[in-house]
Coordinates of C-alpha atoms in Angstrom, one line a residue:
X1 CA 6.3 -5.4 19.8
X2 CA 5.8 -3.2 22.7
X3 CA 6.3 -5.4 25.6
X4 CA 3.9 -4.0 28.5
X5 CA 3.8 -6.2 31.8
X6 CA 1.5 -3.6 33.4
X7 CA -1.9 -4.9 32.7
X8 CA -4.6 -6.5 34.2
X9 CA -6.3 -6.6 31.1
X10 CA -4.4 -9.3 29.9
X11 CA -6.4 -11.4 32.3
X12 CA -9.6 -10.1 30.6
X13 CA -12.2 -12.6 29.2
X14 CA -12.3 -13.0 25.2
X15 CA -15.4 -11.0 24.9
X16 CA -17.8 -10.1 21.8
X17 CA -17.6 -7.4 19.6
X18 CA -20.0 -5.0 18.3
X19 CA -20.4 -5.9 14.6
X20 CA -22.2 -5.7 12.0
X21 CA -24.7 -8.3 10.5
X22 CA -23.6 -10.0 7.0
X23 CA -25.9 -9.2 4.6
X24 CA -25.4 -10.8 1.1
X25 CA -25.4 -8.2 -2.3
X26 CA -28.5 -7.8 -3.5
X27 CA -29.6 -9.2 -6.7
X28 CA -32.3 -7.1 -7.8
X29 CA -33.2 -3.7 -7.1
X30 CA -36.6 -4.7 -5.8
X31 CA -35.0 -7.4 -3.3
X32 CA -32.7 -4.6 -2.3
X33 CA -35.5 -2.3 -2.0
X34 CA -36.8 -5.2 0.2
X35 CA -34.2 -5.6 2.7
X36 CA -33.2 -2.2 3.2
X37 CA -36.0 -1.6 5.5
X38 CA -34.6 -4.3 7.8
X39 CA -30.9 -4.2 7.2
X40 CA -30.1 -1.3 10.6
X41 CA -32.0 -4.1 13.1
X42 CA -29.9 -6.9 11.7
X43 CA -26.9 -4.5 12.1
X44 CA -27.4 -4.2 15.2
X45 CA -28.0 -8.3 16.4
X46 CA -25.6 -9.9 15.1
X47 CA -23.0 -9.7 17.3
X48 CA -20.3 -12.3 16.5
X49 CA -17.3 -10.8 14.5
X50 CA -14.9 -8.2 15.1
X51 CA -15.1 -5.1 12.6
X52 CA -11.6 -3.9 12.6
X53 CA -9.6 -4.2 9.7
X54 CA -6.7 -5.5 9.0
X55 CA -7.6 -7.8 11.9
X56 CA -5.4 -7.5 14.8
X57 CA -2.9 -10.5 15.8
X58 CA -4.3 -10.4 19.7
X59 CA -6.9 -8.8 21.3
X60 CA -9.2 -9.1 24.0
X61 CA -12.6 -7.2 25.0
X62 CA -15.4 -7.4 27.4
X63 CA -19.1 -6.0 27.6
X64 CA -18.5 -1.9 28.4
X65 CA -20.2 1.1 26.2
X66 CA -17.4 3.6 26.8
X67 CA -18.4 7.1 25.5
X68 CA -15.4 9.4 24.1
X69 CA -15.1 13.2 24.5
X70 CA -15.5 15.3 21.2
X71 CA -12.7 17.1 23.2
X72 CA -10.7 14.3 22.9
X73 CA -7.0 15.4 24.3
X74 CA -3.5 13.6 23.6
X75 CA -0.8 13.2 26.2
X76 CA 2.6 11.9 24.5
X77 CA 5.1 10.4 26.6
X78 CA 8.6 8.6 26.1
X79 CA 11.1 9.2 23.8
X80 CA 9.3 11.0 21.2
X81 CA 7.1 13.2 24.0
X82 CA 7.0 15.9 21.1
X83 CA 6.5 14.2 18.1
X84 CA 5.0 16.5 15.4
X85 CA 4.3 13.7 13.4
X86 CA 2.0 11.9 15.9
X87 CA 0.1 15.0 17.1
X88 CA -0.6 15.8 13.7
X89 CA -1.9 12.5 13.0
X90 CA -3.7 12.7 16.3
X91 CA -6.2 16.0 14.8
X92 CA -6.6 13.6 11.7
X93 CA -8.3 11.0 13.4
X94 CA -9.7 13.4 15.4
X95 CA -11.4 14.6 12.7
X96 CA -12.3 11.7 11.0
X97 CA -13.9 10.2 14.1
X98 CA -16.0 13.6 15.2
X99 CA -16.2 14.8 11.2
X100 CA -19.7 16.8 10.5
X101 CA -21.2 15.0 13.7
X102 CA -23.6 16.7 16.1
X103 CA -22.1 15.4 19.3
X104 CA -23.3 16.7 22.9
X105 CA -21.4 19.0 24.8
X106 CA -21.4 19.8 28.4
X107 CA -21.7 16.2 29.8
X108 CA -19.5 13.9 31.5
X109 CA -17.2 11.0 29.2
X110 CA -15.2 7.8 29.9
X111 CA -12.4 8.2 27.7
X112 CA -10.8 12.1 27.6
X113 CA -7.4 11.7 27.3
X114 CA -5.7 9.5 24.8
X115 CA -2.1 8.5 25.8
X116 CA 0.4 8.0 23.4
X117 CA 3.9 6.7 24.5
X118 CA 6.4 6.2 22.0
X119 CA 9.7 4.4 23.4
X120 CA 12.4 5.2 20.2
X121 CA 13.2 8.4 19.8
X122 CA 14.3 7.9 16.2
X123 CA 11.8 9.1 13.7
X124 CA 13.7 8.0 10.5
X125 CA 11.5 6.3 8.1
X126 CA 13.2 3.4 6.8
X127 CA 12.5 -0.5 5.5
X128 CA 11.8 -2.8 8.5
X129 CA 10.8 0.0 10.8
X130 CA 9.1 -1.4 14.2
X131 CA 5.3 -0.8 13.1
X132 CA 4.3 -2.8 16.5
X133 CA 1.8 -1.1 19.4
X134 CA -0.4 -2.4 22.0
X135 CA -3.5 -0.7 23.0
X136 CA -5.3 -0.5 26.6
X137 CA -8.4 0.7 26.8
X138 CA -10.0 1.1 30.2
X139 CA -13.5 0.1 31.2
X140 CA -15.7 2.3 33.3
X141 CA -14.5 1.2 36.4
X142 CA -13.1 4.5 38.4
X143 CA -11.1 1.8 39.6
X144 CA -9.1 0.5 37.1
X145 CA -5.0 1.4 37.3
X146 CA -5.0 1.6 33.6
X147 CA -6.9 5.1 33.1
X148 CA -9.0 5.6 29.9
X149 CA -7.2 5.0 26.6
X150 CA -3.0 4.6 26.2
X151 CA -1.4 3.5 23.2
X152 CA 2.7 2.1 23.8
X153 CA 4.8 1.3 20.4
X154 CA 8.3 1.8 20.4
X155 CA 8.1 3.8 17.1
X156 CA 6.3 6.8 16.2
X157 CA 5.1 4.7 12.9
X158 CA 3.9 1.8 16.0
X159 CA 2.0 4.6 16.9
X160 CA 0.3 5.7 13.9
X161 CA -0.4 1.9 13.2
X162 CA -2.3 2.3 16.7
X163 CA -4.0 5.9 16.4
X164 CA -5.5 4.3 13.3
X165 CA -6.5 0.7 15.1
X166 CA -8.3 3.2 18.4
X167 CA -10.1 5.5 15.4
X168 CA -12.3 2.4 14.6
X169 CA -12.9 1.2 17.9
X170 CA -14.7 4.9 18.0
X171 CA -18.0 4.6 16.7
X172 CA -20.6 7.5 16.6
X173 CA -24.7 6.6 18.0
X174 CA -27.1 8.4 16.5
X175 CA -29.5 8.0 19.0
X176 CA -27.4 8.9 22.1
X177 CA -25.4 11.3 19.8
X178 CA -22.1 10.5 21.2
X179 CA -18.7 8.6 19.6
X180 CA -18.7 5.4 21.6
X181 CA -16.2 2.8 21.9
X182 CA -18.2 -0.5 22.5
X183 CA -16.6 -4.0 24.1
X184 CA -14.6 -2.9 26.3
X185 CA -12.2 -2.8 28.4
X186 CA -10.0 -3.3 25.1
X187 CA -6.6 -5.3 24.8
X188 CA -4.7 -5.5 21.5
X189 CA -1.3 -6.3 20.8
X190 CA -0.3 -6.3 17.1
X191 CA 2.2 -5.9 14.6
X192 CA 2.3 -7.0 11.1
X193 CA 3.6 -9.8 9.0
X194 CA 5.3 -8.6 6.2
X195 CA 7.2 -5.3 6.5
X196 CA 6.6 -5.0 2.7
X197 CA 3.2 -3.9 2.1
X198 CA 3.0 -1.9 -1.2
X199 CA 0.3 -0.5 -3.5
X200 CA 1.8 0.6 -7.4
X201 CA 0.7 3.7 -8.8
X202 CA 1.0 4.2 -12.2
X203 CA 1.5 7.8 -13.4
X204 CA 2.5 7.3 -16.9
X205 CA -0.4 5.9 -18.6
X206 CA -2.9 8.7 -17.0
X207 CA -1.3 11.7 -15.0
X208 CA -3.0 11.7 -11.5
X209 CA -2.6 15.3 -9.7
X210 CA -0.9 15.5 -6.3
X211 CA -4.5 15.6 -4.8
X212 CA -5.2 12.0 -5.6
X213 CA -1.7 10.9 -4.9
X214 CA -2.0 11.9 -1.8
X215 CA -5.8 11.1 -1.3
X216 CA -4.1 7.2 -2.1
X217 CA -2.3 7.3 0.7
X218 CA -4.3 8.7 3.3
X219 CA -6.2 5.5 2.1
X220 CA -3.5 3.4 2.2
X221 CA -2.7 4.3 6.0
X222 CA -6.2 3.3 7.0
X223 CA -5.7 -0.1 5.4
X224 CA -1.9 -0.2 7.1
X225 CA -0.2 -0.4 3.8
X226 CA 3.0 0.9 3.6
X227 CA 5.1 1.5 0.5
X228 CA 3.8 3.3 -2.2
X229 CA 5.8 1.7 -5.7
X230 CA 5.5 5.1 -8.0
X231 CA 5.3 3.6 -11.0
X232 CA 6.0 7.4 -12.3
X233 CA 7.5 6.8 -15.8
X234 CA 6.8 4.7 -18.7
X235 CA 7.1 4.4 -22.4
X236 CA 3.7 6.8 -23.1
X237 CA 4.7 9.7 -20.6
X238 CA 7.9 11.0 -18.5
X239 CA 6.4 13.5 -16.6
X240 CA 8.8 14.3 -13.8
X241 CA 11.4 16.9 -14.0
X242 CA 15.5 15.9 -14.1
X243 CA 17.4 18.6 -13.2
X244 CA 20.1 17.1 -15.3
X245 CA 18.3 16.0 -18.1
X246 CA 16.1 19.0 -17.9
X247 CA 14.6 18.0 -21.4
X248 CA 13.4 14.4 -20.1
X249 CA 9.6 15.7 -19.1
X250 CA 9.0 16.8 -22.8
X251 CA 7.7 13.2 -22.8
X252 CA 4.7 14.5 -20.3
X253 CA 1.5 14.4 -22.3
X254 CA 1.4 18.1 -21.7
X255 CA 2.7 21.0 -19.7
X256 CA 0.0 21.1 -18.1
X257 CA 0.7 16.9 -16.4
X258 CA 4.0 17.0 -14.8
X259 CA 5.3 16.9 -10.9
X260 CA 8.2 18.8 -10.5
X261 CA 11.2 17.7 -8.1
X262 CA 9.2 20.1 -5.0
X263 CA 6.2 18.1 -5.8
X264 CA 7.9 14.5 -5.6
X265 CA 9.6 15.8 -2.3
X266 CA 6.2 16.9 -1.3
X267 CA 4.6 13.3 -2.1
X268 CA 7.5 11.9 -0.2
X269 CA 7.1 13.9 3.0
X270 CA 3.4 13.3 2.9
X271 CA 3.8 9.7 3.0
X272 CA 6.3 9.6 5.5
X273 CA 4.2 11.4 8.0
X274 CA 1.3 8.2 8.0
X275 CA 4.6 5.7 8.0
X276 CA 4.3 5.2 4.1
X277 CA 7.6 4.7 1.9
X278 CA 7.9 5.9 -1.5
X279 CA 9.9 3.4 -3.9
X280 CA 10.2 5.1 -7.3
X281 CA 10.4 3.3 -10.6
X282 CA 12.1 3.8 -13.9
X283 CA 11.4 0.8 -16.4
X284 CA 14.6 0.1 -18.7
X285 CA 16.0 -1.0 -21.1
X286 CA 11.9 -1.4 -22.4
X287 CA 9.0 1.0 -21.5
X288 CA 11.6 4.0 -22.5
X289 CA 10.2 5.2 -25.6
X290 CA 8.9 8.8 -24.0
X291 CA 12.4 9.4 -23.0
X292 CA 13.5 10.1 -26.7
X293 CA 11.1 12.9 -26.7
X294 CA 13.8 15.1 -25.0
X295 CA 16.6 13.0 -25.7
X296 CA 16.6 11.5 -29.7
X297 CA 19.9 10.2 -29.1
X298 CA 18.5 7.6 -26.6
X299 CA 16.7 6.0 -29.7
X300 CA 18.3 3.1 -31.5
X301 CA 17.3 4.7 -34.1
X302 CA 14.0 6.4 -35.4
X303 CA 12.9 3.2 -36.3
X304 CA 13.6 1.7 -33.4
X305 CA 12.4 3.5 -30.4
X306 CA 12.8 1.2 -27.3
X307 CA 15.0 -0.6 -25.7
X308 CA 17.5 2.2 -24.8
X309 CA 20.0 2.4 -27.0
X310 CA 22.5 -0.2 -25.3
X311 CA 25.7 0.6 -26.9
X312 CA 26.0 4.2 -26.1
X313 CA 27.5 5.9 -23.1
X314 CA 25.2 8.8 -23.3
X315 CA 22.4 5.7 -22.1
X316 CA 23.9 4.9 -18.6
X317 CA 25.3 8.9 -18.0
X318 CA 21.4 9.5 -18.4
X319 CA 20.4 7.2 -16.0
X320 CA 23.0 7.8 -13.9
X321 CA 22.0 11.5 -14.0
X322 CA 18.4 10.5 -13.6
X323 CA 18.8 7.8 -10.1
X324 CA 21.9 10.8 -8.5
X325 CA 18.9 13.3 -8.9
X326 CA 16.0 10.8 -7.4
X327 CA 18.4 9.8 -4.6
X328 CA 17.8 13.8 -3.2
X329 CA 14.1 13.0 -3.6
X330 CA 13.4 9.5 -2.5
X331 CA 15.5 8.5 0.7
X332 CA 14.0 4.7 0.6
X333 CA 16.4 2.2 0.5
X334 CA 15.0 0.3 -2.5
X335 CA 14.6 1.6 -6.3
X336 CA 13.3 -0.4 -8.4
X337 CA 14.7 -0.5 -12.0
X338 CA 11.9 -2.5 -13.6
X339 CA 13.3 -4.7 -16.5
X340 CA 10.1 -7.2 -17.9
X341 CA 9.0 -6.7 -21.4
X342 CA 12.4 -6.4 -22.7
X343 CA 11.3 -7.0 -26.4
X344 CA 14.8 -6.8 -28.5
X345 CA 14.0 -7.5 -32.0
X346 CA 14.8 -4.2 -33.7
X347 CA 19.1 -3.9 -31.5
X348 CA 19.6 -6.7 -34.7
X349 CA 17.7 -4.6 -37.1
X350 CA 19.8 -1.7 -35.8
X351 CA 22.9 -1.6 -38.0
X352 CA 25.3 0.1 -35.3
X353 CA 23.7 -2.3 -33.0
X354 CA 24.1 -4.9 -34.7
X355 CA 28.3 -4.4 -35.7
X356 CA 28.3 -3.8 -31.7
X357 CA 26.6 -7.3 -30.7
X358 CA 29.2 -8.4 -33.4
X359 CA 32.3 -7.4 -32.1
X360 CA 31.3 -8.2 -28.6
X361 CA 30.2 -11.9 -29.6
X362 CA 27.1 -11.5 -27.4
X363 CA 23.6 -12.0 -28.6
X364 CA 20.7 -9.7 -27.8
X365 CA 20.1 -11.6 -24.8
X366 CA 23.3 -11.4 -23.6
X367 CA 23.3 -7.4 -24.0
X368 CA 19.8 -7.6 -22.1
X369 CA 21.5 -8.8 -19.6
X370 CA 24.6 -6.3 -20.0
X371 CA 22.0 -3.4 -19.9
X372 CA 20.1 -4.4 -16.8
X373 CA 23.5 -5.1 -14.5
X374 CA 25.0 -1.8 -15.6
X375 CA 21.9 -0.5 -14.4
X376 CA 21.9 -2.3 -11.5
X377 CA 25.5 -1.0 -10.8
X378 CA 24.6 2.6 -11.1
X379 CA 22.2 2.0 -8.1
X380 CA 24.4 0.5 -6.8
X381 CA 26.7 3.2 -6.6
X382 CA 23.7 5.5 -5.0
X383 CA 23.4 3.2 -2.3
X384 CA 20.1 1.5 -3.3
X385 CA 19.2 -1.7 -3.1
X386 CA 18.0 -3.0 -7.1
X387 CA 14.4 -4.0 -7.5
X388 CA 13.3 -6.0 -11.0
X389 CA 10.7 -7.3 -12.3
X390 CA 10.8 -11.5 -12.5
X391 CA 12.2 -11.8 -16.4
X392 CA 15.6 -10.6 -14.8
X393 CA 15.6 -13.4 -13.0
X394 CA 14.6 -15.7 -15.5
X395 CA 16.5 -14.9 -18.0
X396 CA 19.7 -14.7 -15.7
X397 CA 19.7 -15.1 -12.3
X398 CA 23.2 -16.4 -11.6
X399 CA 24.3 -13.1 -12.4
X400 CA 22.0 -10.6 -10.6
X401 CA 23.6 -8.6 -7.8
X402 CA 23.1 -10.4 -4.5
X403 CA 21.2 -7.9 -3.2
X404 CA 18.8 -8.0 -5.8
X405 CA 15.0 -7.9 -4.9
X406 CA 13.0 -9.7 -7.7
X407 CA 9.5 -8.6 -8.0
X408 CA 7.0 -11.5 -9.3
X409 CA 4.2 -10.2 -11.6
X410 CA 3.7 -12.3 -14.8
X411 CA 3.1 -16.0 -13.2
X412 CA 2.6 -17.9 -10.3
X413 CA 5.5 -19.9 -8.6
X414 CA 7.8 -17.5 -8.8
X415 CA 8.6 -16.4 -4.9
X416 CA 9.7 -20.0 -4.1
X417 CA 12.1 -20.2 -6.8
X418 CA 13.3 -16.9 -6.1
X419 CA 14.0 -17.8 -2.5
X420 CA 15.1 -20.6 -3.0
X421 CA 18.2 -19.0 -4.7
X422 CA 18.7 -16.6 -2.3
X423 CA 17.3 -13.6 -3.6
X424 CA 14.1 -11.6 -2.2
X425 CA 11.3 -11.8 -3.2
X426 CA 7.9 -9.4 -3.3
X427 CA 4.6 -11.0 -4.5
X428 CA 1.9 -9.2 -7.2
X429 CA 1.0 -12.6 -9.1
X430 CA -0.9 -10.4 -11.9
X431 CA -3.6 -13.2 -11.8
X432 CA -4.6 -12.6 -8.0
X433 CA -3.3 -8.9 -7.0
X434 CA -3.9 -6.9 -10.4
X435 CA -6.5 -4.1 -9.0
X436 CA -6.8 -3.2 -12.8
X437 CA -8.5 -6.9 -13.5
X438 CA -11.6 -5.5 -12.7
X439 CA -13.1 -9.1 -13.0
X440 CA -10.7 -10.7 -10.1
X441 CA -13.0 -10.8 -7.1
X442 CA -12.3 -10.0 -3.8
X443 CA -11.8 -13.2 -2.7
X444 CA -9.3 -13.6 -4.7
X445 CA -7.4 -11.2 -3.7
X446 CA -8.0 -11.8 0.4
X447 CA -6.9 -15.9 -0.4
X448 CA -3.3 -15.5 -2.5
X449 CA -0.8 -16.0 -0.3
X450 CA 2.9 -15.1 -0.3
X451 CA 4.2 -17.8 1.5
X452 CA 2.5 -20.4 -0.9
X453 CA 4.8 -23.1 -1.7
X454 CA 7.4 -21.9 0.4
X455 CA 7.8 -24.1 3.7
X456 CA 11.1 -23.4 5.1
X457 CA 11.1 -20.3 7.7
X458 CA 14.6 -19.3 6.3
X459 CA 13.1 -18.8 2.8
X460 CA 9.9 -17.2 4.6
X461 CA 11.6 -14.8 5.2
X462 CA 12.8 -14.0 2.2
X463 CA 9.8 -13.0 0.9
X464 CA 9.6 -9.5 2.0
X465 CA 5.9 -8.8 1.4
X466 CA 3.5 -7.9 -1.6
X467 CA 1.9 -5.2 -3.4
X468 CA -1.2 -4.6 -5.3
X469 CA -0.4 -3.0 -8.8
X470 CA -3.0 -0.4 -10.0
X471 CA -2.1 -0.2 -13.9
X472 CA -3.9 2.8 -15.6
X473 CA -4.4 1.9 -19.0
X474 CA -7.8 2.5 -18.1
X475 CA -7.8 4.4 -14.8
X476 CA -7.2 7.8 -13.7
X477 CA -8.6 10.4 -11.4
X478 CA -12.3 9.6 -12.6
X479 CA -12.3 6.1 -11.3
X480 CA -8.8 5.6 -9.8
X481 CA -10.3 4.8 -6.1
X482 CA -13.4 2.7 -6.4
X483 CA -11.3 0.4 -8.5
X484 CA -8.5 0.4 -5.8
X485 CA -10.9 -0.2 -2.9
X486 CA -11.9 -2.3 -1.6
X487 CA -10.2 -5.1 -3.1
X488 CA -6.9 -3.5 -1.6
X489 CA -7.7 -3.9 1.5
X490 CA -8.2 -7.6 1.4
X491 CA -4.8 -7.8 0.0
X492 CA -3.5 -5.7 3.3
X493 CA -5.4 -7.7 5.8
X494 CA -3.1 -10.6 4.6
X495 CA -0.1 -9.0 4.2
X496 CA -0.4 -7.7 7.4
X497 CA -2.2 -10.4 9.5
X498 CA -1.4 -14.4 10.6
X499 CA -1.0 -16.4 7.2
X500 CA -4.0 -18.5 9.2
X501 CA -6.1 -15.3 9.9
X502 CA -9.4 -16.4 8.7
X503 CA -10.8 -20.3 7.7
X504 CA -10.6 -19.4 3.4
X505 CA -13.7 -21.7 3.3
X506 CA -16.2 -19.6 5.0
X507 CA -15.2 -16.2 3.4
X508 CA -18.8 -15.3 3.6
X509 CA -19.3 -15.1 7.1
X510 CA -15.7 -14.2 8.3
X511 CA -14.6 -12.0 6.4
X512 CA -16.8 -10.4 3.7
X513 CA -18.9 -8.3 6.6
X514 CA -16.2 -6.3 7.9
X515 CA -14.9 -6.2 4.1
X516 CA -18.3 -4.6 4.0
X517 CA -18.0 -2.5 6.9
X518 CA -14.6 -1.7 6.0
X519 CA -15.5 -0.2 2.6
X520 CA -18.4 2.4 4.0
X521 CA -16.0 3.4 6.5
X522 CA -13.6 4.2 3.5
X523 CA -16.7 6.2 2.1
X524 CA -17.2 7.8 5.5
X525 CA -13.6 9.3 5.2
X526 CA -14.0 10.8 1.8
X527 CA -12.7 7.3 0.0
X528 CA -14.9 6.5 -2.8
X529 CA -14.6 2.5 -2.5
X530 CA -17.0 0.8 -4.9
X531 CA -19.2 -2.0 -3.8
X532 CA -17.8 -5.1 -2.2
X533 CA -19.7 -7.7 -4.1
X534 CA -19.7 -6.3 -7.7
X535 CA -19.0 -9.1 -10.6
X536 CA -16.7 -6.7 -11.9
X537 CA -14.9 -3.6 -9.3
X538 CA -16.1 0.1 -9.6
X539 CA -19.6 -0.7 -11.3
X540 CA -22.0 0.6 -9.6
X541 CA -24.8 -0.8 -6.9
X542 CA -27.4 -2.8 -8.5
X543 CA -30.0 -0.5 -6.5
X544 CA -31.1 0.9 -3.6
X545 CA -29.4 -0.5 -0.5
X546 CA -27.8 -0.1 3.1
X547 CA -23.9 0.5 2.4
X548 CA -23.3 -2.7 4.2
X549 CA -24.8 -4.8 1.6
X550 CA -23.1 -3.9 -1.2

């Protein structure tokens, strides 16, 4: 964390924020039709909650309207006093706080300047990066030794965490016409729980164009997630190009649906500029099968079309080829190498197969296991650190690679037996974080907990984070974001925030209104979140209605 003795502020009062009211879904059009004439007064009283989200782990306010130049300026100071990457996402926010507003001109304003003062001068983008920052905001005392608005982090990704924290303290009046920051003088000081704060995109069961990739993680920065899994390959569609295995994206559903290596690189720079990772994916020895489009050999047979072919060296040298080529692409320090859903039935029907299980004594199992820790090894060997799904450590934990990160998906319970034998853990418990259960509520989601069951700070920590899995069996492009927010975000305000953030049992009034306010402020910025309330995510609104009551 940015440790800042300067302030006054942190003798400032606990003050209230200005909020908006909780308004419950409606249940028929004509009751929404009823309450919509109301809903902008009740906005505007209640006045009891903070609306910024995730929810910051300190803050004070107090009882100023500030009002914020359209001419907003940035001043960077520190280490990182010319840091492309912040001033760029400086005109972002810009523009999403001043976007298609009429805003007066020629009139005095509180706040500006906005300064940004970075104290690493290290911009590399790896796991664990410092994402802490504190933020000052003056109030409209001429007197005050603070000055307008100053974010400190020690990182330029601290200080994207913060640009992103100030851009919804900035509110636009209609009446007055102006952006406004209201409660203030301001005082936050925050960083985030888990440095492991993923969403999975799955480009194998729909291709999704580099417009939505990217369109995911602009959203993701404004939730504060952080790693984006690419799920990129599966056993329907390989659609990314291999230099050395040129032939491995005839498994793309057409010519038309592949990202070639300057497109991945593209994705990956993207991301790193809002302090996102990339952690790529290929699934083996299962979910292969659109490999042996390009590659027959890789078959067991034509009968027999996944697992991998286990036996052959031609297997691993493709892999091998396939992780030296991705290691020029992705530089985050984790691949993941998938391994659930090994389903093995058809090696024994195999007859080469088969005389090889024989000779080596071992059983399918056993060259299950073989496949995935030669796979491992070839990470290895790139210097990556092996992610895999839970049924690798299941089936064999004791001889995993220590370094292992085992990803829970299938059941519950799985983090504290992970940690408890040493490994890492990430959390996506299908029946809680699934975004493509369209029937899991967002309560759901906001309650799971990573830390269940797990008591002992040393194995705490251990649990690196979690990640929402969007699987896109039946997603793509046409309804990829409304089914991603804005259950999502509920996810990121825990991964992110105090394990006690919120008391779970009065959801309603705690949390769900800024969930609520959260989700138009997605649809503010171009994010099409469907409605908070919905029995099942991205159905529509059951009629007319104020944004904030859906």
């Amino acid at each position: 964390m940015p440790s800042k003795s300067r302030i006054v502020l942190l003798l400032l009062l606990l003050g209230i924020v200005f909020v908006l009211a909780p308004l419950s879904d409606a249940g028929k059009a004509r009751e929404a039709r009823r309450r919509v004439s109301k809903s902008s007064l009740d906005l505007d009283l209640n006045d009891t909650l903070v609306y910024l989200w995730p929810l910051p782990k300190n803050f004070s306010q107090g009882d100023q309207t500030l009002t914020v130049d359209p001419d907003l300026t940035l001043r960077l100071r520190g280490a990182r006093g010319n840091s492309l990457i912040v001033s760029e996402a400086f005109e972002r926010y810009k523009d999403l706080v001043f976007r298609s507003q009429v805003v007066l001109r020629g009139v005095s304003f509180d706040v500006s300047t906005l300064t940004v003062v970075v104290e690493s001068d290290d911009d590399e983008l790896q796991f664990g990066v410092d994402e802490s920052y504190a933020i000052y905001v003056a109030g409209g005392d001429s007197t005050s030794i603070i000055g307008q608005a100053i974010i400190e982090a020690n990182t330029i990704y601290g200080a994207l965490r913060g640009l992103e924290t100030f851009s919804q303290l900035c509110i636009f009046n209609y009446e007055s016409k102006r952006v406004e920051i209201y409660k203030a003088p301001w005082y936050i000081k925050d960083e985030p729980r888990f440095a492991f704060r993923g969403l999975l995109l799955d480009t194998s069961r729909h291709f999704l164009p580099i417009s939505t990739i990217k369109q995911v993680i602009d959203s993701m920065s404004y939730a504060k997630l952080n790693v984006l899994h690419w799920h990129i390959i599966d056993e329907e569609a390989f659609p990314l190009e291999v230099p050395s295995y040129p032939d491995l994206w005839k498994g793309s559903y057409s010519k038309w649906e592949r990202y070639t290596v300057e497109d991945a690189k593209d994705i990956v720079n993207f991301a790193k500029k809002r302090g996102i990772h990339v952690m790529a994916e290929i699934d083996v020895p299962g979910h292969a099968e659109s490999w042996g489009n390009g590659y027959p050999d890789l078959f067991p047979s034509s009968n027999c079309t996944e697992p991998l072919d286990v036996t052959k060296n031609f297997t691993f040298e493709v892999i091998s080829g396939i992780l030296s080529d991705m290691r020029k692409i992705f530089p985050f320090d984790s691949f993941h190498l998938g391994g659930d859903e090994v389903h093995t039935d058809c090696w024994n029907s195999t007859p080469h197969i088969k005389l090889w299980l024989e000779d080596r004594n071992m059983t399918t199992k056993a060259a299950y296991q073989y496949f995935v820790l030669k796979a491992q090894e070839i990470a290895l060997a790139h210097n990556w650190i092996p992610v895999n799904w839970e049924e690798t450590f299941h089936s064999f934990k004791e001889k995993l690679s220590p370094q292992t990160v085992v990803h829970n998906w299938y059941s519950s319970g799985v983090c504290p037996e992970v940690v408890a034998n040493g490994f890492r853990c990430i959390f996506s418990n299908q029946g809680a974080w699934y975004l493509n259960w369209v029937n899991t509520p967002w309560e759901d989601f906001y309650t799971s907990e990573p830390w269940e069951g797990i008591d002992d700070p040393a194995q705490q920590q251990l649990v690196i984070g979690g990640e929402v899995c969007m699987w896109d069996e039946f997603g793509d492009t046409s309804d990829l974001q409304q089914t991603i927010w804005p259950r999502a975000a509920a996810a990121a305000e825990r991964l992110w925030g105090s394990r006690y953030i919120n008391d779970t049992e009065s959801l309603n009034t705690t949390v769900l209104p800024r969930l609520q306010y959260f989700r138009c402020l997605l649809n503010h910025r171009g994010i099409a979140a469907a409605p908070v309330t919905n029995k099942e995510a991205r159905t529509a609104p059951v009629g007319p209605g104020s944004c904030f009551a859906q």
